[in-house]
Short mmCIF file of C-alpha atoms in Angstrom, two decimals:
data_model
loop_
_atom_site.label_atom_id
_atom_site.label_comp_id
_atom_site.label_asym_id
_atom_site.label_seq_id
_atom_site.Cartn_x
_atom_site.Cartn_y
_atom_site.Cartn_z
CA MET A 361 -26.46 2.22 -1.96
CA LYS A 362 -23.51 2.98 -4.24
CA HIS A 363 -20.20 1.91 -2.75
CA ARG A 364 -18.14 5.02 -3.56
CA PHE A 365 -15.14 3.63 -1.72
CA ILE A 366 -15.01 0.70 -4.18
CA GLN A 367 -14.74 3.19 -7.05
CA GLY A 368 -11.97 4.99 -5.18
CA ALA A 369 -10.16 1.73 -4.47
CA LEU A 370 -10.22 0.71 -8.14
CA ILE A 371 -8.90 4.11 -9.21
CA LEU A 372 -6.04 3.90 -6.69
CA THR A 373 -5.35 0.28 -7.70
CA ILE A 374 -4.95 1.19 -11.37
CA ALA A 375 -2.61 4.02 -10.36
CA GLY A 376 -0.69 1.66 -8.06
CA ILE A 377 -0.18 -0.88 -10.86
CA VAL A 378 1.03 1.83 -13.28
CA VAL A 379 3.40 3.21 -10.63
CA LYS A 380 4.76 -0.31 -9.95
CA ILE A 381 5.37 -0.92 -13.67
CA ILE A 382 7.17 2.42 -14.10
CA GLY A 383 9.22 1.72 -10.96
CA SER A 384 10.19 -1.76 -12.19
CA VAL A 385 11.37 -0.41 -15.54
CA ASN A 386 13.33 2.27 -13.71
CA ARG A 387 15.01 -0.26 -11.43
CA ILE A 388 16.05 -2.42 -14.41
CA ILE A 389 17.52 0.55 -16.32
CA LEU A 390 19.32 1.99 -13.28
CA SER A 391 20.69 -1.43 -12.30
CA ARG A 392 22.21 -1.85 -15.74
CA MET A 393 23.61 1.69 -15.74
CA LEU A 394 24.99 1.88 -12.21
CA GLY A 395 25.64 -1.79 -11.47
CA GLY A 396 25.48 -3.32 -8.02
CA GLU A 397 27.87 -0.77 -6.50
CA GLY A 398 25.94 2.27 -7.72
CA ILE A 399 22.58 0.81 -6.70
CA GLY A 400 24.15 0.00 -3.33
CA LEU A 401 25.00 3.69 -2.78
CA TYR A 402 21.44 4.65 -3.72
CA GLN A 403 20.00 2.01 -1.36
CA MET A 404 22.14 3.32 1.51
CA ALA A 405 20.45 6.72 1.17
CA TYR A 406 16.87 5.71 0.42
CA PRO A 407 15.96 4.03 3.76
CA ILE A 408 17.11 7.14 5.64
CA TYR A 409 14.91 9.28 3.37
CA GLN A 410 11.97 6.91 3.96
CA LEU A 411 12.48 7.15 7.72
CA ALA A 412 12.53 10.96 7.58
CA LEU A 413 9.31 10.91 5.55
CA SER A 414 7.66 8.51 8.00
CA VAL A 415 8.43 10.83 10.89
CA SER A 416 7.52 14.06 9.07
CA SER A 417 4.36 13.25 7.13
CA ALA A 418 3.39 9.57 6.85
CA GLY A 419 0.27 9.78 9.01
CA ILE A 420 -0.93 13.15 7.74
CA PRO A 421 -3.02 11.99 4.72
CA VAL A 422 -4.94 9.57 6.94
CA ALA A 423 -5.50 12.17 9.68
CA ILE A 424 -6.60 14.88 7.24
CA SER A 425 -8.89 12.49 5.35
CA ILE A 426 -10.59 11.41 8.60
CA LEU A 427 -11.19 14.96 9.84
CA THR A 428 -12.17 16.30 6.39
CA ALA A 429 -14.68 13.47 5.83
CA GLU A 430 -16.12 14.11 9.29
CA LYS A 431 -16.61 17.85 8.64
CA LEU A 432 -18.07 17.33 5.17
CA ALA A 433 -20.54 14.74 6.48
CA LEU A 434 -21.80 17.39 8.93
CA LYS A 435 -21.82 19.98 6.10
CA ASP A 436 -19.20 22.01 7.95
CA TYR A 437 -17.42 23.21 4.81
CA ILE A 438 -15.61 26.03 6.61
CA GLY A 439 -14.26 23.50 9.12
CA ALA A 440 -13.05 21.17 6.37
CA ASN A 441 -11.30 24.06 4.63
CA ARG A 442 -9.69 25.21 7.88
CA ILE A 443 -8.35 21.70 8.55
CA PHE A 444 -6.71 21.61 5.13
CA ARG A 445 -5.22 25.11 5.32
CA LEU A 446 -3.91 24.64 8.86
CA SER A 447 -2.39 21.22 8.07
CA LEU A 448 -0.81 22.61 4.90
CA LYS A 449 0.92 25.38 6.88
CA LEU A 450 2.13 22.86 9.47
CA MET A 451 3.42 20.52 6.77
CA MET A 452 5.32 23.30 5.03
CA VAL A 453 7.13 24.09 8.27
CA THR A 454 7.70 20.39 9.05
CA GLY A 455 8.88 19.69 5.51
CA LEU A 456 11.38 22.54 5.57
CA PHE A 457 12.73 21.41 8.94
CA PHE A 458 13.25 17.77 7.93
CA SER A 459 14.70 18.76 4.55
CA TRP A 460 17.21 20.96 6.40
CA LEU A 461 17.88 18.19 8.94
CA LEU A 462 18.56 15.55 6.29
CA TYR A 463 20.75 17.85 4.18
CA TYR A 464 22.94 18.99 7.06
CA GLY A 465 22.75 15.64 8.84
CA ALA A 466 24.10 13.70 5.84
CA GLY A 467 27.69 14.50 6.81
CA TRP A 468 27.10 13.42 10.40
CA LEU A 469 25.60 10.09 9.28
CA VAL A 470 28.77 9.37 7.31
CA ASP A 471 31.17 10.66 10.00
CA ALA A 472 29.39 8.60 12.69
CA GLN A 473 29.75 5.50 10.46
CA ILE A 474 25.97 4.94 10.48
CA VAL A 475 26.36 5.03 6.71
CA ARG A 476 29.51 3.02 6.06
CA ASP A 477 30.42 4.30 2.59
CA GLU A 478 31.28 8.01 2.53
CA ARG A 479 30.31 8.20 -1.15
CA ALA A 480 26.65 7.83 -0.10
CA TYR A 481 26.81 11.37 1.36
CA TYR A 482 25.89 12.91 -2.00
CA ALA A 483 22.88 10.59 -2.49
CA ILE A 484 21.55 11.40 1.02
CA ALA A 485 21.95 15.16 0.56
CA ALA A 486 20.31 14.98 -2.88
CA LEU A 487 17.15 13.44 -1.37
CA ALA A 488 16.68 16.27 1.16
CA PRO A 489 14.64 18.67 -1.07
CA ALA A 490 12.11 15.93 -1.82
CA ILE A 491 10.92 15.83 1.79
CA PHE A 492 9.54 19.38 1.57
CA PHE A 493 7.50 18.63 -1.56
CA VAL A 494 6.28 15.23 -0.32
CA THR A 495 4.94 16.74 2.92
CA ILE A 496 2.93 19.29 0.92
CA LEU A 497 1.78 16.48 -1.34
CA SER A 498 0.57 14.60 1.74
CA SER A 499 -1.69 17.48 2.81
CA TYR A 500 -3.36 17.79 -0.59
CA ARG A 501 -3.82 14.03 -0.95
CA GLY A 502 -5.35 13.77 2.52
CA TYR A 503 -7.77 16.60 1.69
CA PHE A 504 -8.94 15.05 -1.59
CA GLN A 505 -9.20 11.59 -0.04
CA GLY A 506 -11.32 13.10 2.74
CA MET A 507 -13.65 14.38 0.01
CA GLN A 508 -13.62 10.78 -1.35
CA MET A 509 -12.09 12.06 -4.60
CA MET A 510 -9.37 9.53 -5.42
CA THR A 511 -8.67 10.60 -9.00
CA PRO A 512 -6.44 13.58 -8.02
CA THR A 513 -4.34 11.31 -5.80
CA ALA A 514 -4.13 8.63 -8.50
CA ILE A 515 -3.10 11.05 -11.27
CA SER A 516 -0.57 12.77 -9.02
CA GLN A 517 0.99 9.40 -8.10
CA ILE A 518 1.45 8.45 -11.75
CA VAL A 519 2.85 11.87 -12.76
CA GLU A 520 5.12 11.94 -9.69
CA GLN A 521 6.57 8.53 -10.53
CA ALA A 522 6.95 9.27 -14.25
CA ILE A 523 8.79 12.59 -13.72
CA ARG A 524 10.88 11.05 -10.95
CA VAL A 525 12.03 8.21 -13.20
CA VAL A 526 12.79 10.45 -16.19
CA VAL A 527 14.88 12.82 -14.03
CA MET A 528 16.61 9.92 -12.23
CA ILE A 529 17.71 8.26 -15.45
CA ALA A 530 18.65 11.56 -17.16
CA LEU A 531 20.80 12.77 -14.25
CA ALA A 532 22.39 9.34 -13.81
CA ILE A 533 23.41 9.40 -17.49
CA VAL A 534 24.76 12.96 -17.29
CA LEU A 535 26.67 12.44 -14.02
CA LEU A 536 27.96 8.89 -14.59
CA PRO A 537 31.22 10.11 -16.24
CA TYR A 538 32.02 11.92 -12.96
CA GLY A 539 31.77 8.70 -10.93
CA LEU A 540 29.22 6.42 -9.26
CA ALA A 541 28.85 8.70 -6.22
CA TYR A 542 27.57 11.57 -8.38
CA ALA A 543 25.47 9.30 -10.60
CA SER A 544 23.69 7.75 -7.60
CA ALA A 545 23.16 11.27 -6.20
CA GLY A 546 21.60 12.32 -9.50
CA ALA A 547 19.28 9.31 -9.35
CA SER A 548 18.35 10.20 -5.77
CA PHE A 549 17.59 13.82 -6.67
CA GLY A 550 14.85 12.65 -9.05
CA ALA A 551 12.49 12.29 -6.06
CA ALA A 552 12.28 16.10 -5.64
CA PRO A 553 11.07 17.14 -9.13
CA GLY A 554 8.76 14.11 -9.12
CA ALA A 555 7.09 15.23 -5.89
CA ALA A 556 7.00 18.84 -7.13
CA ALA A 557 5.19 17.66 -10.28
CA GLY A 558 2.70 15.81 -8.06
CA VAL A 559 2.06 19.03 -6.11
CA ILE A 560 1.40 20.92 -9.37
CA ILE A 561 -1.17 18.30 -10.42
CA LEU A 562 -3.00 18.58 -7.09
CA LEU A 563 -2.87 22.39 -7.23
CA TYR A 564 -4.59 22.14 -10.61
CA TYR A 565 -7.35 19.95 -9.18
CA TYR A 566 -7.71 22.27 -6.20
CA TRP A 567 -8.02 25.27 -8.55
CA ARG A 568 -10.50 23.39 -10.76
CA HIS A 569 -12.77 22.77 -7.79
CA ARG A 570 -12.60 26.34 -6.49
CA ILE A 571 -16.13 27.14 -7.71
CA ILE A 572 -17.54 24.13 -5.84
CA HIS A 573 -15.59 25.22 -2.74
CA LYS A 574 -17.05 28.74 -2.94
CA GLU A 575 -20.58 27.40 -3.37
CA GLN A 576 -20.16 25.07 -0.40
CA LEU A 577 -18.90 27.92 1.79
CA LYS A 578 -21.96 29.98 0.85
CA MET A 579 -24.21 27.09 1.90
CA GLN A 580 -22.47 26.84 5.27
CA ASN A 581 -24.70 26.85 8.33
CA ARG A 582 -23.24 29.80 10.27
CA GLU A 583 -24.53 28.37 13.55
CA ILE A 584 -21.93 25.58 13.44
CA VAL A 585 -19.30 26.35 16.06
CA GLN A 586 -15.77 26.12 14.64
CA GLU A 587 -13.00 24.24 16.42
CA SER A 588 -10.02 26.21 17.65
CA SER A 589 -6.72 25.88 15.81
CA TYR A 590 -5.25 24.22 18.90
CA SER A 591 -8.03 21.60 18.92
CA ILE A 592 -7.52 20.83 15.22
CA ILE A 593 -3.73 20.50 15.63
CA LYS A 594 -4.23 18.27 18.68
CA ARG A 595 -6.65 15.97 16.82
CA LEU A 596 -4.35 15.82 13.78
CA ALA A 597 -1.44 14.80 16.02
CA ILE A 598 -3.49 12.17 17.89
CA LEU A 599 -4.62 10.59 14.62
CA ALA A 600 -1.40 10.98 12.63
CA LEU A 601 1.22 9.95 15.20
CA PRO A 602 0.17 6.26 15.48
CA VAL A 603 0.00 6.00 11.67
CA SER A 604 3.49 7.50 11.35
CA LEU A 605 4.82 5.08 13.97
CA ALA A 606 3.14 2.19 12.13
CA ASN A 607 4.91 3.28 8.94
CA ILE A 608 8.20 3.22 10.83
CA MET A 609 7.30 -0.25 12.13
CA LEU A 610 6.98 -1.64 8.59
CA PRO A 611 10.70 -1.36 7.68
CA LEU A 612 11.65 -2.31 11.23
CA THR A 613 9.56 -5.49 11.00
CA ALA A 614 11.14 -6.26 7.62
CA SER A 615 14.56 -5.76 9.22
CA ILE A 616 13.81 -8.64 11.60
CA ASP A 617 14.56 -11.02 8.74
CA LEU A 618 17.87 -9.26 8.03
CA PHE A 619 19.12 -9.52 11.62
CA ILE A 620 17.78 -12.97 12.48
CA VAL A 621 17.29 -15.21 9.43
CA PRO A 622 20.85 -15.49 7.97
CA ALA A 623 22.41 -16.00 11.41
CA ARG A 624 19.87 -18.63 12.46
CA LEU A 625 20.25 -20.45 9.15
CA GLU A 626 23.96 -20.72 9.90
CA ASN A 627 23.05 -22.19 13.30
CA ALA A 628 20.91 -24.73 11.45
CA GLY A 629 24.05 -25.91 9.64
CA TYR A 630 24.04 -23.89 6.41
CA SER A 631 27.18 -22.16 5.18
CA VAL A 632 27.29 -18.35 4.99
CA GLU A 633 26.93 -18.48 1.20
CA VAL A 634 23.91 -20.81 1.26
CA ALA A 635 22.27 -18.84 4.09
CA THR A 636 22.64 -15.64 2.04
CA GLU A 637 21.20 -17.38 -1.02
CA LEU A 638 18.17 -18.67 0.91
CA PHE A 639 17.67 -15.22 2.44
CA GLY A 640 17.58 -13.78 -1.09
CA TYR A 641 14.90 -16.30 -2.15
CA LEU A 642 12.72 -15.24 0.80
CA THR A 643 13.11 -11.44 0.88
CA GLY A 644 14.17 -10.62 -2.67
CA MET A 645 11.80 -12.93 -4.51
CA ALA A 646 8.95 -14.42 -2.45
CA VAL A 647 8.06 -11.38 -0.32
CA SER A 648 8.02 -8.97 -3.28
CA LEU A 649 5.80 -11.38 -5.23
CA VAL A 650 3.35 -11.86 -2.36
CA ASN A 651 2.97 -8.08 -2.00
CA LEU A 652 1.68 -7.71 -5.57
CA PRO A 653 -1.92 -8.96 -5.04
CA THR A 654 -2.30 -6.65 -2.04
CA ILE A 655 -2.08 -3.50 -4.19
CA LEU A 656 -5.89 -3.59 -4.33
CA THR A 657 -6.41 -4.14 -0.60
CA ALA A 658 -4.00 -1.30 0.19
CA SER A 659 -6.03 0.95 -2.15
CA LEU A 660 -9.26 -0.34 -0.61
CA ALA A 661 -7.98 0.58 2.86
CA ALA A 662 -7.04 4.12 1.76
CA SER A 663 -10.45 4.65 0.15
CA LEU A 664 -12.27 3.11 3.11
CA VAL A 665 -10.90 5.51 5.76
CA PRO A 666 -12.95 8.60 4.73
CA ALA A 667 -16.00 6.46 3.89
CA ILE A 668 -16.07 5.01 7.41
CA SER A 669 -15.29 8.43 8.95
CA GLU A 670 -18.25 9.94 7.11
CA ALA A 671 -20.60 7.29 8.50
CA VAL A 672 -19.16 7.76 12.01
CA ALA A 673 -19.76 11.53 11.86
CA LEU A 674 -23.38 10.93 10.79
CA LYS A 675 -23.76 8.26 13.50
CA ASP A 676 -24.85 5.93 10.72
CA ARG A 677 -24.35 2.55 12.38
CA TYR A 678 -25.79 0.66 9.40
CA GLY A 679 -23.49 2.54 7.00
CA ILE A 680 -20.42 1.71 9.09
CA THR A 681 -21.32 -1.99 9.19
CA LEU A 682 -22.20 -2.17 5.50
CA ARG A 683 -18.96 -0.53 4.39
CA ALA A 684 -16.82 -2.65 6.71
CA VAL A 685 -18.48 -5.92 5.68
CA THR A 686 -18.37 -5.00 1.96
CA ALA A 687 -14.69 -4.07 2.10
CA LEU A 688 -13.74 -7.32 3.85
CA ARG A 689 -15.83 -9.31 1.39
CA MET A 690 -14.00 -7.62 -1.50
CA ALA A 691 -10.67 -8.48 0.13
CA ILE A 692 -11.65 -12.14 0.52
CA LEU A 693 -13.01 -12.16 -3.04
CA LEU A 694 -9.55 -11.27 -4.39
CA MET A 695 -7.09 -12.65 -1.86
CA ILE A 696 -8.28 -16.28 -1.60
CA PRO A 697 -7.94 -16.98 -5.37
CA SER A 698 -4.59 -15.11 -5.34
CA PHE A 699 -3.39 -17.43 -2.56
CA ALA A 700 -4.54 -20.53 -4.46
CA GLY A 701 -2.90 -19.41 -7.70
CA LEU A 702 0.43 -18.64 -6.03
CA TYR A 703 0.38 -21.89 -4.08
CA LEU A 704 -0.40 -24.11 -7.08
CA LEU A 705 1.94 -22.32 -9.48
CA ALA A 706 4.74 -21.54 -7.01
CA MET A 707 7.41 -23.45 -8.94
CA PRO A 708 6.32 -22.42 -12.47
CA ILE A 709 6.08 -18.76 -11.40
CA SER A 710 9.50 -18.94 -9.73
CA GLU A 711 11.03 -20.34 -12.91
CA MET A 712 9.18 -17.84 -15.13
CA LEU A 713 10.08 -14.69 -13.15
CA TYR A 714 13.40 -15.56 -11.51
CA ALA A 715 14.80 -18.28 -13.78
CA THR A 716 15.12 -20.65 -10.81
CA PRO A 717 12.73 -23.07 -9.08
CA ASN A 718 14.53 -22.58 -5.75
CA ALA A 719 12.27 -19.74 -4.53
CA SER A 720 9.15 -21.91 -4.97
CA SER A 721 9.05 -23.26 -1.41
CA CYS A 722 9.11 -19.75 0.06
CA ILE A 723 6.49 -18.57 -2.44
CA ALA A 724 4.23 -21.54 -1.60
CA VAL A 725 4.46 -20.92 2.15
CA LEU A 726 4.04 -17.13 1.86
CA SER A 727 1.02 -17.55 -0.42
CA PHE A 728 -1.00 -18.12 2.78
CA GLY A 729 0.14 -14.67 3.87
CA VAL A 730 -1.61 -13.04 0.89
CA VAL A 731 -5.03 -13.55 2.53
CA LEU A 732 -3.78 -12.53 5.97
CA LEU A 733 -1.98 -9.41 4.74
CA GLY A 734 -4.98 -8.34 2.66
CA ILE A 735 -7.33 -8.69 5.63
CA GLY A 736 -4.81 -6.86 7.82
CA GLN A 737 -4.67 -3.90 5.43
CA VAL A 738 -8.45 -3.58 5.11
CA THR A 739 -9.09 -3.97 8.84
CA THR A 740 -6.47 -1.29 9.50
CA GLY A 741 -8.39 1.03 7.18
CA ILE A 742 -11.64 0.30 9.01
CA LEU A 743 -10.11 0.97 12.44
CA GLN A 744 -8.47 4.17 11.20
CA GLY A 745 -11.80 5.31 9.76
CA LEU A 746 -13.39 4.67 13.15
CA GLY A 747 -10.75 6.97 14.64
CA HIS A 748 -8.87 4.16 16.44
CA THR A 749 -5.52 4.74 14.73
CA THR A 750 -3.55 3.52 17.77
CA ILE A 751 -5.04 0.00 17.75
CA PRO A 752 -3.44 -1.19 14.46
CA LEU A 753 -0.07 0.12 15.69
CA ILE A 754 -0.29 -1.84 18.96
CA ASN A 755 -1.42 -4.95 17.07
CA MET A 756 1.50 -4.54 14.66
CA ILE A 757 3.96 -4.36 17.58
CA ILE A 758 2.47 -7.54 19.13
CA ALA A 759 2.66 -9.28 15.74
CA ALA A 760 6.31 -8.23 15.38
CA PHE A 761 7.15 -9.89 18.72
CA VAL A 762 5.45 -13.08 17.49
CA LYS A 763 7.55 -12.93 14.33
CA VAL A 764 10.79 -12.47 16.28
CA ILE A 765 10.09 -15.50 18.49
CA LEU A 766 9.10 -17.76 15.58
CA SER A 767 11.90 -16.57 13.28
CA TRP A 768 14.45 -17.22 16.01
CA THR A 769 13.01 -20.66 16.86
CA LEU A 770 11.94 -22.13 13.52
CA THR A 771 14.72 -20.88 11.24
CA ALA A 772 17.45 -22.52 13.33
CA ASN A 773 15.63 -25.86 13.09
CA SER A 774 17.11 -27.75 10.14
CA SER A 775 13.74 -29.36 9.34
CA TRP A 776 12.20 -25.89 8.87
CA GLY A 777 15.07 -23.67 7.71
CA ILE A 778 14.05 -20.83 5.40
CA GLU A 779 10.46 -22.10 5.34
CA GLY A 780 10.38 -21.46 9.09
CA ALA A 781 11.18 -17.81 8.42
CA ALA A 782 8.37 -17.71 5.84
CA TRP A 783 5.90 -19.20 8.33
CA ALA A 784 7.03 -16.61 10.89
CA THR A 785 6.13 -13.89 8.38
CA ASN A 786 2.70 -15.50 7.91
CA ALA A 787 2.28 -15.50 11.69
CA ASP A 788 3.15 -11.80 11.74
CA PHE A 789 0.45 -11.02 9.13
CA GLY A 790 -2.05 -13.36 10.79
CA THR A 791 -1.60 -12.04 14.32
CA ALA A 792 -2.13 -8.43 13.24
CA ALA A 793 -5.17 -9.38 11.12
CA LEU A 794 -6.85 -11.44 13.85
CA LEU A 795 -6.29 -8.76 16.49
CA ASN A 796 -7.71 -6.13 14.13
CA LEU A 797 -10.75 -8.35 13.48
CA PHE A 798 -11.30 -8.75 17.21
CA PHE A 799 -11.56 -4.99 17.65
CA ILE A 800 -13.78 -4.60 14.58
CA TYR A 801 -16.21 -7.16 16.02
CA ARG A 802 -16.06 -5.18 19.26
CA TYR A 803 -16.75 -1.76 17.70
CA VAL A 804 -18.79 -2.69 14.62
CA GLY A 805 -20.38 -5.97 15.69
CA LYS A 806 -19.89 -7.68 12.33
CA ALA A 807 -17.00 -8.29 9.95
CA LEU A 808 -16.47 -11.48 7.92
CA GLU A 809 -19.48 -13.18 6.33
CA LEU A 810 -19.16 -16.99 6.34
CA LYS A 811 -21.61 -17.30 3.45
CA SER A 812 -19.45 -15.05 1.25
CA ILE A 813 -16.29 -16.91 2.21
CA PHE A 814 -17.94 -20.22 1.29
CA LYS A 815 -18.93 -18.88 -2.16
CA VAL A 816 -15.39 -17.64 -2.78
CA MET A 817 -13.93 -20.99 -1.73
CA VAL A 818 -16.26 -22.90 -4.08
CA ALA A 819 -15.24 -20.66 -7.01
CA THR A 820 -11.57 -20.98 -5.97
CA VAL A 821 -11.76 -24.78 -6.00
CA MET A 822 -13.13 -24.71 -9.56
CA MET A 823 -10.40 -22.21 -10.51
CA SER A 824 -7.73 -24.44 -8.97
CA ILE A 825 -8.89 -27.42 -11.05
CA ALA A 826 -8.73 -25.25 -14.19
CA VAL A 827 -5.23 -24.03 -13.31
CA PHE A 828 -3.92 -27.53 -12.65
CA VAL A 829 -5.49 -29.08 -15.78
CA SER A 830 -4.56 -26.24 -18.16
CA TYR A 831 -0.92 -26.04 -17.00
CA ASP A 832 -0.50 -29.80 -17.32
CA ALA A 833 -2.17 -29.85 -20.75
CA LEU A 834 -0.06 -26.99 -22.12
CA MET A 835 3.17 -28.53 -20.80
CA ARG A 836 2.27 -31.83 -22.45
CA GLU A 837 1.94 -29.96 -25.73
CA PHE A 838 5.50 -28.64 -25.19
CA TRP A 839 4.51 -24.98 -25.00
CA GLY A 840 7.16 -24.34 -22.37
CA ASN A 841 6.88 -23.12 -18.80
CA THR A 842 6.23 -19.41 -19.46
CA ILE A 843 3.34 -19.89 -21.91
CA SER A 844 1.93 -22.75 -19.82
CA THR A 845 2.03 -20.63 -16.66
CA MET A 846 0.40 -17.62 -18.33
CA GLY A 847 -2.22 -19.89 -19.90
CA ALA A 848 -2.99 -21.46 -16.53
CA ILE A 849 -3.34 -18.02 -14.90
CA ILE A 850 -5.69 -16.77 -17.63
CA SER A 851 -7.85 -19.91 -17.65
CA GLY A 852 -8.03 -19.90 -13.86
CA GLY A 853 -9.05 -16.22 -13.84
CA VAL A 854 -11.79 -16.81 -16.41
CA ILE A 855 -13.22 -19.83 -14.58
CA TYR A 856 -13.11 -18.04 -11.22
CA THR A 857 -14.91 -15.00 -12.64
CA ILE A 858 -17.64 -17.12 -14.23
CA PHE A 859 -18.28 -19.19 -11.10
CA ILE A 860 -18.19 -16.24 -8.68
CA LEU A 861 -20.80 -14.49 -10.82
CA LEU A 862 -22.97 -17.60 -11.16
CA ILE A 863 -23.12 -18.25 -7.41
CA GLY A 864 -23.71 -14.58 -6.53
CA GLY A 865 -20.33 -13.74 -5.04
CA VAL A 866 -20.50 -10.20 -6.49
CA THR A 867 -23.59 -8.00 -6.38
CA LYS A 868 -24.98 -5.90 -9.24
CA ASN A 869 -24.47 -2.77 -7.16
CA GLU A 870 -20.77 -3.54 -6.70
CA ILE A 871 -20.30 -4.16 -10.44
CA GLU A 872 -21.97 -0.84 -11.24
CA SER A 873 -19.53 0.86 -8.86
CA ILE A 874 -16.68 0.20 -11.32
CA PRO A 875 -15.72 3.61 -12.78
CA LYS A 876 -16.82 4.38 -16.35
CA VAL A 877 -17.69 0.82 -17.42
CA GLY A 878 -19.62 -0.57 -14.45
CA LYS A 879 -23.15 -0.04 -15.77
CA SER A 880 -22.26 -1.35 -19.24
CA VAL A 881 -20.66 -4.48 -17.77
CA SER A 882 -23.70 -4.98 -15.53
CA ARG A 883 -26.07 -4.84 -18.53
CA VAL A 884 -23.96 -7.34 -20.50
CA LEU A 885 -23.82 -9.76 -17.56
CA GLU A 886 -27.57 -9.46 -17.08
CA LYS A 887 -28.17 -10.41 -20.71
CA MET A 888 -25.85 -13.38 -20.24
CA ARG A 889 -27.80 -14.23 -17.04
CA LEU A 890 -24.62 -14.25 -14.98
CA ILE A 891 -26.07 -11.79 -12.44
#
């Protein structure tokens, strides 16, 4: 069996990496142009925009992909098309409403002192048009993901980000002479043409597949009874609402650190300045670094939803189990070595990226969270694919309560300090992941394979030895921290790959699932007797 969702995950991962790189370059350029004050105005507007998006459309791609995959599995092509068209109409109305609400509500947010700096009004208003285009984008992406076609989504993400960045920088340059308020508004407005460009890309793919759509509709079994529009809307709402609320929970959970950590560090005896500095090491450096390895597991989760939904619609119990187990094995395959690498190289990586070793303790502690977060993302995808979109939300809320209790308790303890806040974050990830796993065992009957975990741990131990030895050897030769760190990462990656292949941690079928090059790589590895 070909694991199509692995292909989709790799495509989305490549797109995610490209988008991250473009975004990082953009942030550097804008930061230098606008300075801290200008970026501050932009950051005052962006969370409000994200919240509006979460409410208006965040759960729609997941809901559409689940229902589309279900209809296509049953060869109900008319039903799949109706779901897309109906959701698109709903999203256009929703998008227009929330765009109007944000545009006309910007003044109220400033007048009510929810946004403290009145200059941020222009940045908030400038983001309003983007909501309309992003909601349309969500419908198209959900439809293509339901068809298990991830390339349209991936290309649209890259084009959206590229156009967004070009417009942001161009408008910031043009408007900067008129003041920071207008420059930050110009940067904010870039989200709208970026999303519009993404819509154009998806319209092209939709047009390109029109012949296939027509052929499928001709093949339709006319005896299949179609759902009413009310039933479709009701199912979309039931599936999408918990996902939207979960997306709202993510920034709220992150805000726990903002409200609790600095204050509790002061209670532990740190000055305001030191508490702020430690908070920066945790949230500004360690957390962002730990999120990097999970780009793949996030992509895996998105690709997994329609794959599981398809198997559910066909009542293919074996297919559900196989896809769930394979996805979790892939997550373990990547997250355990990522944890080990971050833990062992916490200080060198901190010095290389941030020019300070002071973030290393937070990075080392949060490295454990890489595995937990990765498992949490994949298990969420499995549960959503099964149609249980409410369960991950409830588990996330429970995990947030655990984080609040531990952050409040551990951070104020001088022997824990900022590391206590990091362990509280790990507990948040771990609680959600374990609860998700409990429900997967309940509904699927199988999840993690101990044999696979053992193989990954053996390969990770060998990788860790290579990382330790190579970094030490390169430092002794006076190559400097950056070259030594990069050399250790490369040598560790090579050793891990060799050992995981030798002990059978990756199957031939999974290697051949890699887009474009999978079969060629498989043949080369066979000749080398690595698989």
